[in-house]
Amino acid sequence: MENPVARKNGLVIQETPDEVLVYDLDTNKAHCLNETSAFVWKSCTGGNSVADIVREFESTTGKTVNDDLVWLAIDQLSDNGLLESGMTARFAGQSRREVIKKIGLASMIALPVVASLVAPPNALAVGSCACLNNAACTTAPVGCPMTTCTGGTCTA
Amino acid sequence: MKTFSFESYGVPVSILASNDDLLQMTIDIARKSLLGNLRTVVEPEAAHIIRVGREDGSITLDFDGEDCGKADSDYAFANYFDTRIRLLIAEFAVDRVFIHAGVVSWRGRAILLPGESHAGKSTLVTELIKRGADYMSDEYAVVDAEASVHAYPRPISMRSTSLPTTTWKVPLDGLNTNVPERAVEPGLILFTRYQSDGVWAPKMLTTGKGVLQLVPHTVSIRVHPNFTMSVLSKLASRGIIAESLRGEAENASQMIIDLVDKTIF
């Protein structure tokens, strides 16, 4: 089995003390990796197996973790297109939910989380109710009345 | 074709109009919309092209090749163009990031209230001003490369609660407030929305979660992702970030000020 490789191309990466922010230029999605998922992501060099990442994690944090925690991170990173090639998590017949529950109860480490949001499609979608016809109001952003275009603005 | 070219926040724009009157009307709207941040240029390079024309009593508009449609009145055109020109500059601004937010300054620190249209930003901003905050904007936080926040002080746009289609502008000289002339340090970034039974219970967010929540309100994210992400990260790490539901703006404004006083000063 191939070792996981973190994607590097087409990403804008910003590091904060406890998290890593990633903006995907291909999908226009922003991701926030918490400390655990960020650690796993950075460890996905292609040279590290899951067992290697577990060992690295334990030596850095001084806490014991199992393969499931790393797989859980890899699963989310892969789902969000942050690995070079998609990887299927190996949860030994358990569902992701069961694994989360099991790790959550047993681990002193924060569960890996990759939170994501899509950037607005264009400037008009950022809080503008401007329109020149009724059709524009049907695709107006959240908060705009979506019925009629009156006087250059969507109105109820 | 009559032409006028200008630059605003580093964005070159050329307006091409079918006659002088239309050109002048368009320039006037642009000046007002951009609060005078507009410098005439003779031969702009790689300018964004806006075409305006009259056709069968309507005004036609085209932004960079995008046919925006026809305005059936000068009033509709003015409203639409006012928004579009501001968005164009906000989207392509060279060294500023425009975040859709209400903004005030409290004791020299900016309070940002990112939110969608019709989310009650202007009402909350007005209540904060009544409590002594300085007005910065009811529409955009303009953030520079160092994450300092600049004012964009348009007249506050209020909407009737009983008749949401009825709006009016509150002129700044009618408010007992100052507009900071210099950039202000970020203080609080608050994600809040009104709910009639909303209970104020601020929850602090991490820098990363704060940036993630700012993304949908950030106009330039797709055009300048590197610069924008860098500025958002700095902004979020220099201020505190919180989220909470809120009830009426009058009470919420005091809670917001208390939160800033308690956590920043």
Short mmCIF file of C-alpha atoms in Angstrom, two decimals:
data_model
loop_
_atom_site.label_atom_id
_atom_site.label_comp_id
_atom_site.label_asym_id
_atom_site.label_seq_id
_atom_site.Cartn_x
_atom_site.Cartn_y
_atom_site.Cartn_z
CA MET A 1 0.00 0.00 0.00
CA GLU A 2 1.21 3.49 -0.85
CA ASN A 3 2.07 5.91 1.89
CA PRO A 4 -0.07 9.07 2.08
CA VAL A 5 1.29 12.20 0.39
CA ALA A 6 0.05 15.68 1.27
CA ARG A 7 -0.96 17.75 -1.73
CA LYS A 8 1.08 20.92 -2.12
CA ASN A 9 0.18 22.30 -5.53
CA GLY A 10 -2.72 24.66 -6.04
CA LEU A 11 -3.03 25.45 -2.36
CA VAL A 12 -2.56 28.62 -0.34
CA ILE A 13 -1.35 27.65 3.10
CA GLN A 14 -1.38 29.82 6.21
CA GLU A 15 -0.17 28.53 9.55
CA THR A 16 -1.42 29.80 12.88
CA PRO A 17 0.01 28.60 16.21
CA ASP A 18 -2.54 25.80 16.59
CA GLU A 19 -4.09 25.33 13.17
CA VAL A 20 -3.34 25.28 9.49
CA LEU A 21 -5.51 27.14 7.01
CA VAL A 22 -5.62 25.93 3.45
CA TYR A 23 -7.29 27.58 0.49
CA ASP A 24 -7.77 25.24 -2.46
CA LEU A 25 -7.38 27.19 -5.70
CA ASP A 26 -9.02 24.40 -7.70
CA THR A 27 -12.21 24.09 -5.68
CA ASN A 28 -12.23 27.55 -4.05
CA LYS A 29 -12.73 25.90 -0.71
CA ALA A 30 -11.12 27.05 2.51
CA HIS A 31 -10.15 24.44 5.08
CA CYS A 32 -9.15 24.73 8.70
CA LEU A 33 -7.09 21.83 10.01
CA ASN A 34 -6.95 21.53 13.76
CA GLU A 35 -3.68 20.63 15.47
CA THR A 36 -4.14 16.88 15.11
CA SER A 37 -5.16 16.86 11.46
CA ALA A 38 -2.46 19.43 10.68
CA PHE A 39 0.19 17.20 12.27
CA VAL A 40 -0.96 14.21 10.26
CA TRP A 41 -1.11 16.25 7.05
CA LYS A 42 2.43 17.55 7.51
CA SER A 43 3.60 14.02 8.21
CA CYS A 44 2.17 12.76 4.92
CA THR A 45 5.49 13.04 3.13
CA GLY A 46 5.20 9.87 1.12
CA GLY A 47 8.04 8.40 3.18
CA ASN A 48 5.90 7.81 6.26
CA SER A 49 3.50 4.91 6.67
CA VAL A 50 0.52 5.24 9.00
CA ALA A 51 2.52 3.38 11.65
CA ASP A 52 5.38 5.88 11.20
CA ILE A 53 3.00 8.80 11.64
CA VAL A 54 1.60 7.22 14.81
CA ARG A 55 5.14 6.89 16.20
CA GLU A 56 6.02 10.46 15.23
CA PHE A 57 2.82 11.71 16.81
CA GLU A 58 3.49 9.87 20.04
CA SER A 59 7.07 11.06 20.31
CA THR A 60 6.01 14.68 19.67
CA THR A 61 3.01 14.80 21.98
CA GLY A 62 4.11 12.23 24.55
CA LYS A 63 0.67 10.66 24.35
CA THR A 64 -0.38 7.27 23.11
CA VAL A 65 -2.54 7.10 20.00
CA ASN A 66 -3.58 4.27 17.72
CA ASP A 67 -3.79 3.82 13.97
CA ASP A 68 -7.47 4.74 13.91
CA LEU A 69 -6.77 8.33 14.92
CA VAL A 70 -4.33 8.79 12.05
CA TRP A 71 -6.65 7.02 9.63
CA LEU A 72 -9.46 9.29 10.73
CA ALA A 73 -7.33 12.31 9.83
CA ILE A 74 -6.27 10.75 6.53
CA ASP A 75 -9.90 9.96 5.74
CA GLN A 76 -10.88 13.63 6.13
CA LEU A 77 -7.82 14.96 4.34
CA SER A 78 -8.52 12.64 1.45
CA ASP A 79 -12.22 13.58 1.34
CA ASN A 80 -11.23 17.23 1.08
CA GLY A 81 -8.71 16.70 -1.70
CA LEU A 82 -5.72 17.50 0.49
CA LEU A 83 -3.81 14.32 -0.39
CA GLU A 84 -2.11 13.63 -3.71
CA SER A 85 -4.18 10.52 -4.29
CA GLY A 86 -7.38 9.47 -2.59
CA MET A 87 -6.92 6.99 0.23
CA THR A 88 -9.56 4.80 1.74
CA ALA A 89 -9.42 4.70 5.50
CA ARG A 90 -8.89 1.32 7.10
CA PHE A 91 -11.15 1.17 10.06
CA ALA A 92 -11.19 -2.64 10.35
CA GLY A 93 -14.85 -3.06 9.56
CA GLN A 94 -16.03 -0.17 11.72
CA SER A 95 -17.86 2.90 10.49
CA ARG A 96 -16.31 6.35 10.78
CA ARG A 97 -18.86 7.19 13.46
CA GLU A 98 -17.93 4.12 15.52
CA VAL A 99 -14.26 4.98 15.22
CA ILE A 100 -14.84 8.57 16.30
CA LYS A 101 -16.77 7.37 19.34
CA LYS A 102 -14.11 4.84 20.24
CA ILE A 103 -11.19 7.24 19.86
CA GLY A 104 -13.06 10.07 21.53
CA LEU A 105 -13.58 8.02 24.66
CA ALA A 106 -10.08 6.61 24.82
CA SER A 107 -7.87 9.44 23.61
CA MET A 108 -6.44 12.45 25.37
CA ILE A 109 -5.72 13.92 21.95
CA ALA A 110 -8.19 16.18 20.14
CA LEU A 111 -9.92 14.30 17.34
CA PRO A 112 -8.67 15.35 13.93
CA VAL A 113 -11.02 17.85 12.33
CA VAL A 114 -10.95 19.40 8.89
CA ALA A 115 -13.59 22.14 8.73
CA SER A 116 -14.36 23.54 5.29
CA LEU A 117 -16.30 26.34 3.60
CA VAL A 118 -16.72 27.21 -0.05
CA ALA A 119 -15.81 30.76 -1.09
CA PRO A 120 -18.65 32.79 -2.60
CA PRO A 121 -18.84 32.28 -6.39
CA ASN A 122 -18.35 35.96 -7.19
CA ALA A 123 -18.40 39.41 -5.66
CA LEU A 124 -22.12 39.81 -6.22
CA ALA A 125 -22.72 36.82 -3.98
CA VAL A 126 -21.07 38.61 -1.07
CA GLY A 127 -23.97 40.34 0.53
CA SER A 128 -25.37 42.22 -2.42
CA CYS A 129 -29.05 42.34 -3.30
CA ALA A 130 -28.42 44.35 -6.48
CA CYS A 131 -30.39 43.32 -9.56
CA LEU A 132 -31.60 44.52 -12.92
CA ASN A 133 -34.18 41.77 -13.44
CA ASN A 134 -36.22 39.29 -11.43
CA ALA A 135 -34.03 36.38 -12.47
CA ALA A 136 -31.08 37.92 -10.62
CA CYS A 137 -33.10 37.81 -7.39
CA THR A 138 -33.58 34.06 -7.57
CA THR A 139 -29.84 33.58 -7.19
CA ALA A 140 -29.28 36.46 -4.78
CA PRO A 141 -27.27 35.72 -1.63
CA VAL A 142 -28.68 34.63 1.71
CA GLY A 143 -30.62 37.44 3.32
CA CYS A 144 -31.87 39.05 0.11
CA PRO A 145 -35.58 38.88 -0.62
CA MET A 146 -35.84 36.53 -3.59
CA THR A 147 -38.98 37.69 -5.32
CA THR A 148 -38.93 40.85 -7.38
CA CYS A 149 -36.34 43.26 -8.71
CA THR A 150 -37.51 46.77 -7.96
CA GLY A 151 -35.44 49.90 -8.42
CA GLY A 152 -32.18 47.99 -8.78
CA THR A 153 -32.68 45.93 -5.62
CA CYS A 154 -34.33 42.59 -4.85
CA THR A 155 -37.46 43.17 -2.82
CA ALA A 156 -40.06 40.91 -1.24
CA MET B 1 -18.43 56.78 -27.27
CA LYS B 2 -17.55 59.11 -24.40
CA THR B 3 -14.90 57.82 -22.03
CA PHE B 4 -13.81 58.45 -18.47
CA SER B 5 -10.98 56.53 -16.84
CA PHE B 6 -10.09 56.39 -13.20
CA GLU B 7 -8.29 54.36 -10.59
CA SER B 8 -9.57 53.43 -7.16
CA TYR B 9 -7.71 51.31 -4.58
CA GLY B 10 -5.29 50.40 -7.37
CA VAL B 11 -8.02 49.20 -9.72
CA PRO B 12 -8.04 50.86 -13.18
CA VAL B 13 -11.50 51.38 -14.66
CA SER B 14 -12.75 52.90 -17.91
CA ILE B 15 -16.37 53.91 -18.37
CA LEU B 16 -17.59 54.11 -21.96
CA ALA B 17 -20.95 55.82 -22.34
CA SER B 18 -23.10 56.48 -25.38
CA ASN B 19 -23.52 60.18 -24.54
CA ASP B 20 -22.21 62.92 -22.25
CA ASP B 21 -25.21 62.98 -19.91
CA LEU B 22 -25.06 59.27 -19.27
CA LEU B 23 -21.31 59.43 -18.73
CA GLN B 24 -21.66 62.27 -16.24
CA MET B 25 -24.42 60.46 -14.34
CA THR B 26 -22.28 57.33 -14.17
CA ILE B 27 -19.23 59.27 -12.97
CA ASP B 28 -21.31 61.01 -10.30
CA ILE B 29 -22.62 57.69 -8.99
CA ALA B 30 -19.11 56.21 -9.00
CA ARG B 31 -17.68 59.17 -7.05
CA LYS B 32 -20.41 58.92 -4.45
CA SER B 33 -20.25 55.16 -4.23
CA LEU B 34 -16.49 55.14 -3.79
CA LEU B 35 -16.58 58.04 -1.33
CA GLY B 36 -14.34 60.11 -3.55
CA ASN B 37 -11.58 57.46 -3.57
CA LEU B 38 -11.23 57.90 -7.28
CA ARG B 39 -8.34 59.35 -9.24
CA THR B 40 -8.76 60.36 -12.86
CA VAL B 41 -6.21 58.73 -15.16
CA VAL B 42 -5.59 59.40 -18.82
CA GLU B 43 -4.52 56.05 -20.20
CA PRO B 44 -5.14 53.27 -17.72
CA GLU B 45 -3.44 49.94 -18.29
CA ALA B 46 -5.52 46.77 -18.39
CA ALA B 47 -8.55 48.65 -17.20
CA HIS B 48 -11.86 47.08 -16.35
CA ILE B 49 -14.30 48.23 -18.99
CA ILE B 50 -17.81 49.37 -18.17
CA ARG B 51 -20.15 50.17 -21.07
CA VAL B 52 -23.30 52.18 -20.52
CA GLY B 53 -25.90 52.96 -23.17
CA ARG B 54 -29.50 53.99 -23.70
CA GLU B 55 -31.86 51.73 -25.58
CA ASP B 56 -35.65 52.13 -25.92
CA GLY B 57 -35.84 54.24 -22.77
CA SER B 58 -33.78 51.77 -20.73
CA ILE B 59 -30.15 51.97 -19.67
CA THR B 60 -27.96 49.07 -20.73
CA LEU B 61 -24.93 48.06 -18.72
CA ASP B 62 -22.00 45.79 -19.42
CA PHE B 63 -19.21 45.03 -16.94
CA ASP B 64 -16.06 43.54 -18.47
CA GLY B 65 -18.12 41.84 -21.17
CA GLU B 66 -20.84 40.63 -18.80
CA ASP B 67 -24.22 41.84 -20.03
CA CYS B 68 -25.86 42.99 -16.80
CA GLY B 69 -29.20 43.68 -18.48
CA LYS B 70 -31.30 46.82 -18.73
CA ALA B 71 -32.39 49.25 -16.05
CA ASP B 72 -35.91 50.52 -16.65
CA SER B 73 -35.25 53.80 -14.85
CA ASP B 74 -32.38 56.08 -13.90
CA TYR B 75 -33.18 55.28 -10.28
CA ALA B 76 -32.82 51.51 -10.81
CA PHE B 77 -29.60 52.09 -12.74
CA ALA B 78 -28.19 54.31 -10.00
CA ASN B 79 -28.97 51.75 -7.30
CA TYR B 80 -27.54 48.87 -9.27
CA PHE B 81 -24.46 50.67 -10.54
CA ASP B 82 -23.74 52.04 -7.07
CA THR B 83 -23.45 48.47 -5.79
CA ARG B 84 -21.65 47.04 -8.81
CA ILE B 85 -18.91 49.65 -8.98
CA ARG B 86 -18.17 49.25 -5.29
CA LEU B 87 -18.06 45.48 -5.64
CA LEU B 88 -15.73 45.73 -8.62
CA ILE B 89 -13.25 47.81 -6.65
CA ALA B 90 -13.67 45.64 -3.56
CA GLU B 91 -13.05 42.48 -5.55
CA PHE B 92 -9.94 43.66 -7.39
CA ALA B 93 -8.43 46.12 -4.88
CA VAL B 94 -4.68 45.74 -4.98
CA ASP B 95 -3.53 46.23 -1.42
CA ARG B 96 -6.73 46.07 0.61
CA VAL B 97 -9.15 43.32 1.52
CA PHE B 98 -12.81 44.27 1.67
CA ILE B 99 -14.88 42.29 4.14
CA HIS B 100 -18.64 42.69 4.09
CA ALA B 101 -19.21 43.88 7.63
CA GLY B 102 -20.49 46.62 9.86
CA VAL B 103 -17.56 48.31 11.61
CA VAL B 104 -17.16 50.70 14.52
CA SER B 105 -14.18 51.75 16.58
CA TRP B 106 -14.40 51.41 20.34
CA ARG B 107 -11.57 52.90 22.40
CA GLY B 108 -9.34 52.74 19.34
CA ARG B 109 -10.04 49.12 18.46
CA ALA B 110 -12.21 48.00 15.58
CA ILE B 111 -15.30 45.92 16.15
CA LEU B 112 -16.19 44.00 12.98
CA LEU B 113 -19.65 42.56 12.48
CA PRO B 114 -19.49 40.43 9.33
CA GLY B 115 -22.88 39.57 7.93
CA GLU B 116 -25.12 39.17 4.96
CA SER B 117 -27.41 41.86 3.63
CA HIS B 118 -30.56 42.29 5.70
CA ALA B 119 -28.78 40.79 8.73
CA GLY B 120 -29.19 43.93 10.82
CA LYS B 121 -25.62 45.22 10.61
CA SER B 122 -26.67 48.85 10.19
CA THR B 123 -29.05 48.70 13.13
CA LEU B 124 -26.37 47.25 15.36
CA VAL B 125 -23.79 49.76 14.14
CA THR B 126 -26.22 52.61 14.91
CA GLU B 127 -26.82 51.30 18.42
CA LEU B 128 -23.08 51.01 19.02
CA ILE B 129 -22.65 54.61 17.90
CA LYS B 130 -25.33 55.67 20.38
CA ARG B 131 -23.21 54.07 23.06
CA GLY B 132 -20.19 56.14 22.05
CA ALA B 133 -18.47 54.09 19.34
CA ASP B 134 -16.96 55.83 16.33
CA TYR B 135 -18.49 54.99 12.99
CA MET B 136 -16.36 53.27 10.37
CA SER B 137 -18.78 51.54 7.98
CA ASP B 138 -22.06 49.72 7.71
CA GLU B 139 -20.86 47.84 4.66
CA TYR B 140 -17.13 47.12 4.47
CA ALA B 141 -14.19 46.59 6.73
CA VAL B 142 -11.27 47.65 4.54
CA VAL B 143 -8.22 45.82 5.82
CA ASP B 144 -4.62 46.50 4.80
CA ALA B 145 -1.67 44.13 4.52
CA GLU B 146 -0.85 44.57 8.21
CA ALA B 147 -4.45 43.82 9.17
CA SER B 148 -5.22 47.36 10.27
CA VAL B 149 -8.81 48.35 9.59
CA HIS B 150 -9.73 51.42 7.54
CA ALA B 151 -13.05 53.24 7.54
CA TYR B 152 -15.45 53.13 4.61
CA PRO B 153 -17.96 55.60 5.99
CA ARG B 154 -20.95 55.58 3.69
CA PRO B 155 -24.16 57.08 5.02
CA ILE B 156 -25.79 54.35 7.09
CA SER B 157 -28.42 52.50 5.11
CA MET B 158 -31.42 51.72 7.31
CA ARG B 159 -34.34 49.46 6.48
CA SER B 160 -37.82 49.62 7.94
CA THR B 161 -38.63 46.56 10.07
CA SER B 162 -42.30 46.69 9.11
CA LEU B 163 -41.65 47.47 5.45
CA PRO B 164 -38.33 45.84 4.51
CA THR B 165 -38.48 47.34 1.02
CA THR B 166 -38.35 50.84 2.50
CA THR B 167 -34.81 52.05 3.01
CA TRP B 168 -33.28 55.38 3.83
CA LYS B 169 -29.80 56.78 4.33
CA VAL B 170 -28.76 58.31 7.61
CA PRO B 171 -26.27 61.10 6.82
CA LEU B 172 -23.14 60.99 8.91
CA ASP B 173 -23.45 64.56 10.09
CA GLY B 174 -26.75 63.57 11.69
CA LEU B 175 -24.95 61.13 13.95
CA ASN B 176 -23.06 62.20 16.99
CA THR B 177 -19.94 60.30 15.99
CA ASN B 178 -16.46 60.67 14.58
CA VAL B 179 -14.96 58.67 11.77
CA PRO B 180 -11.38 57.59 12.53
CA GLU B 181 -9.02 59.20 10.05
CA ARG B 182 -6.31 56.63 10.57
CA ALA B 183 -6.40 52.86 10.40
CA VAL B 184 -7.57 51.16 13.56
CA GLU B 185 -6.20 48.04 15.28
CA PRO B 186 -8.51 45.05 15.05
CA GLY B 187 -10.33 44.33 18.29
CA LEU B 188 -13.35 42.07 18.09
CA ILE B 189 -14.64 40.11 15.12
CA LEU B 190 -18.16 39.09 16.03
CA PHE B 191 -20.34 36.72 14.06
CA THR B 192 -23.82 37.42 15.30
CA ARG B 193 -27.32 37.24 13.99
CA TYR B 194 -30.62 38.42 15.28
CA GLN B 195 -33.17 35.97 16.61
CA SER B 196 -36.27 37.26 18.41
CA ASP B 197 -35.59 34.94 21.36
CA GLY B 198 -31.82 34.95 20.80
CA VAL B 199 -29.78 34.67 23.96
CA TRP B 200 -26.43 36.44 24.06
CA ALA B 201 -23.88 33.73 24.82
CA PRO B 202 -20.57 34.57 23.13
CA LYS B 203 -18.36 31.65 22.30
CA MET B 204 -14.74 32.38 21.44
CA LEU B 205 -13.45 30.98 18.16
CA THR B 206 -9.92 29.99 17.25
CA THR B 207 -8.00 31.98 14.66
CA GLY B 208 -8.53 29.27 12.06
CA LYS B 209 -12.27 29.00 12.65
CA GLY B 210 -12.48 32.78 12.53
CA VAL B 211 -10.77 32.94 9.15
CA LEU B 212 -13.00 30.18 7.85
CA GLN B 213 -16.10 32.14 8.89
CA LEU B 214 -14.73 35.32 7.32
CA VAL B 215 -14.24 33.70 3.91
CA PRO B 216 -17.91 33.90 2.78
CA HIS B 217 -17.91 37.64 3.57
CA THR B 218 -14.66 38.42 1.77
CA VAL B 219 -15.08 39.87 -1.69
CA SER B 220 -11.57 39.29 -3.06
CA ILE B 221 -11.00 35.71 -1.98
CA ARG B 222 -11.16 34.23 -5.48
CA VAL B 223 -9.27 37.04 -7.21
CA HIS B 224 -6.39 37.45 -4.75
CA PRO B 225 -6.41 34.27 -2.64
CA ASN B 226 -2.79 34.54 -1.44
CA PHE B 227 -3.01 38.13 -0.27
CA THR B 228 -6.52 37.69 1.08
CA MET B 229 -5.71 34.60 3.14
CA SER B 230 -2.61 36.28 4.52
CA VAL B 231 -4.58 39.36 5.57
CA LEU B 232 -7.45 37.34 7.04
CA SER B 233 -5.01 35.26 9.09
CA LYS B 234 -3.30 38.35 10.46
CA LEU B 235 -6.63 40.02 11.18
CA ALA B 236 -7.97 37.00 13.04
CA SER B 237 -4.78 36.52 15.03
CA ARG B 238 -4.58 40.18 16.05
CA GLY B 239 -8.17 40.39 17.25
CA ILE B 240 -10.47 38.20 19.27
CA ILE B 241 -13.19 36.29 17.50
CA ALA B 242 -16.56 35.33 18.90
CA GLU B 243 -19.96 34.15 17.77
CA SER B 244 -23.34 34.47 19.39
CA LEU B 245 -27.00 34.87 18.68
CA ARG B 246 -28.42 38.19 19.76
CA GLY B 247 -31.75 39.72 20.59
CA GLU B 248 -32.63 43.38 19.98
CA ALA B 249 -29.74 45.57 18.86
CA GLU B 250 -30.23 48.04 21.70
CA ASN B 251 -29.35 45.45 24.35
CA ALA B 252 -26.88 43.56 22.18
CA SER B 253 -24.80 46.68 21.63
CA GLN B 254 -24.11 46.97 25.36
CA MET B 255 -23.21 43.28 25.57
CA ILE B 256 -20.77 43.72 22.69
CA ILE B 257 -19.09 46.68 24.35
CA ASP B 258 -18.89 44.79 27.64
CA LEU B 259 -17.28 41.87 25.83
CA VAL B 260 -14.66 44.12 24.24
CA ASP B 261 -13.95 45.92 27.50
CA LYS B 262 -13.59 42.64 29.36
CA THR B 263 -11.50 40.73 26.85
CA ILE B 264 -9.33 43.43 25.29
CA PHE B 265 -8.81 46.23 27.77
#
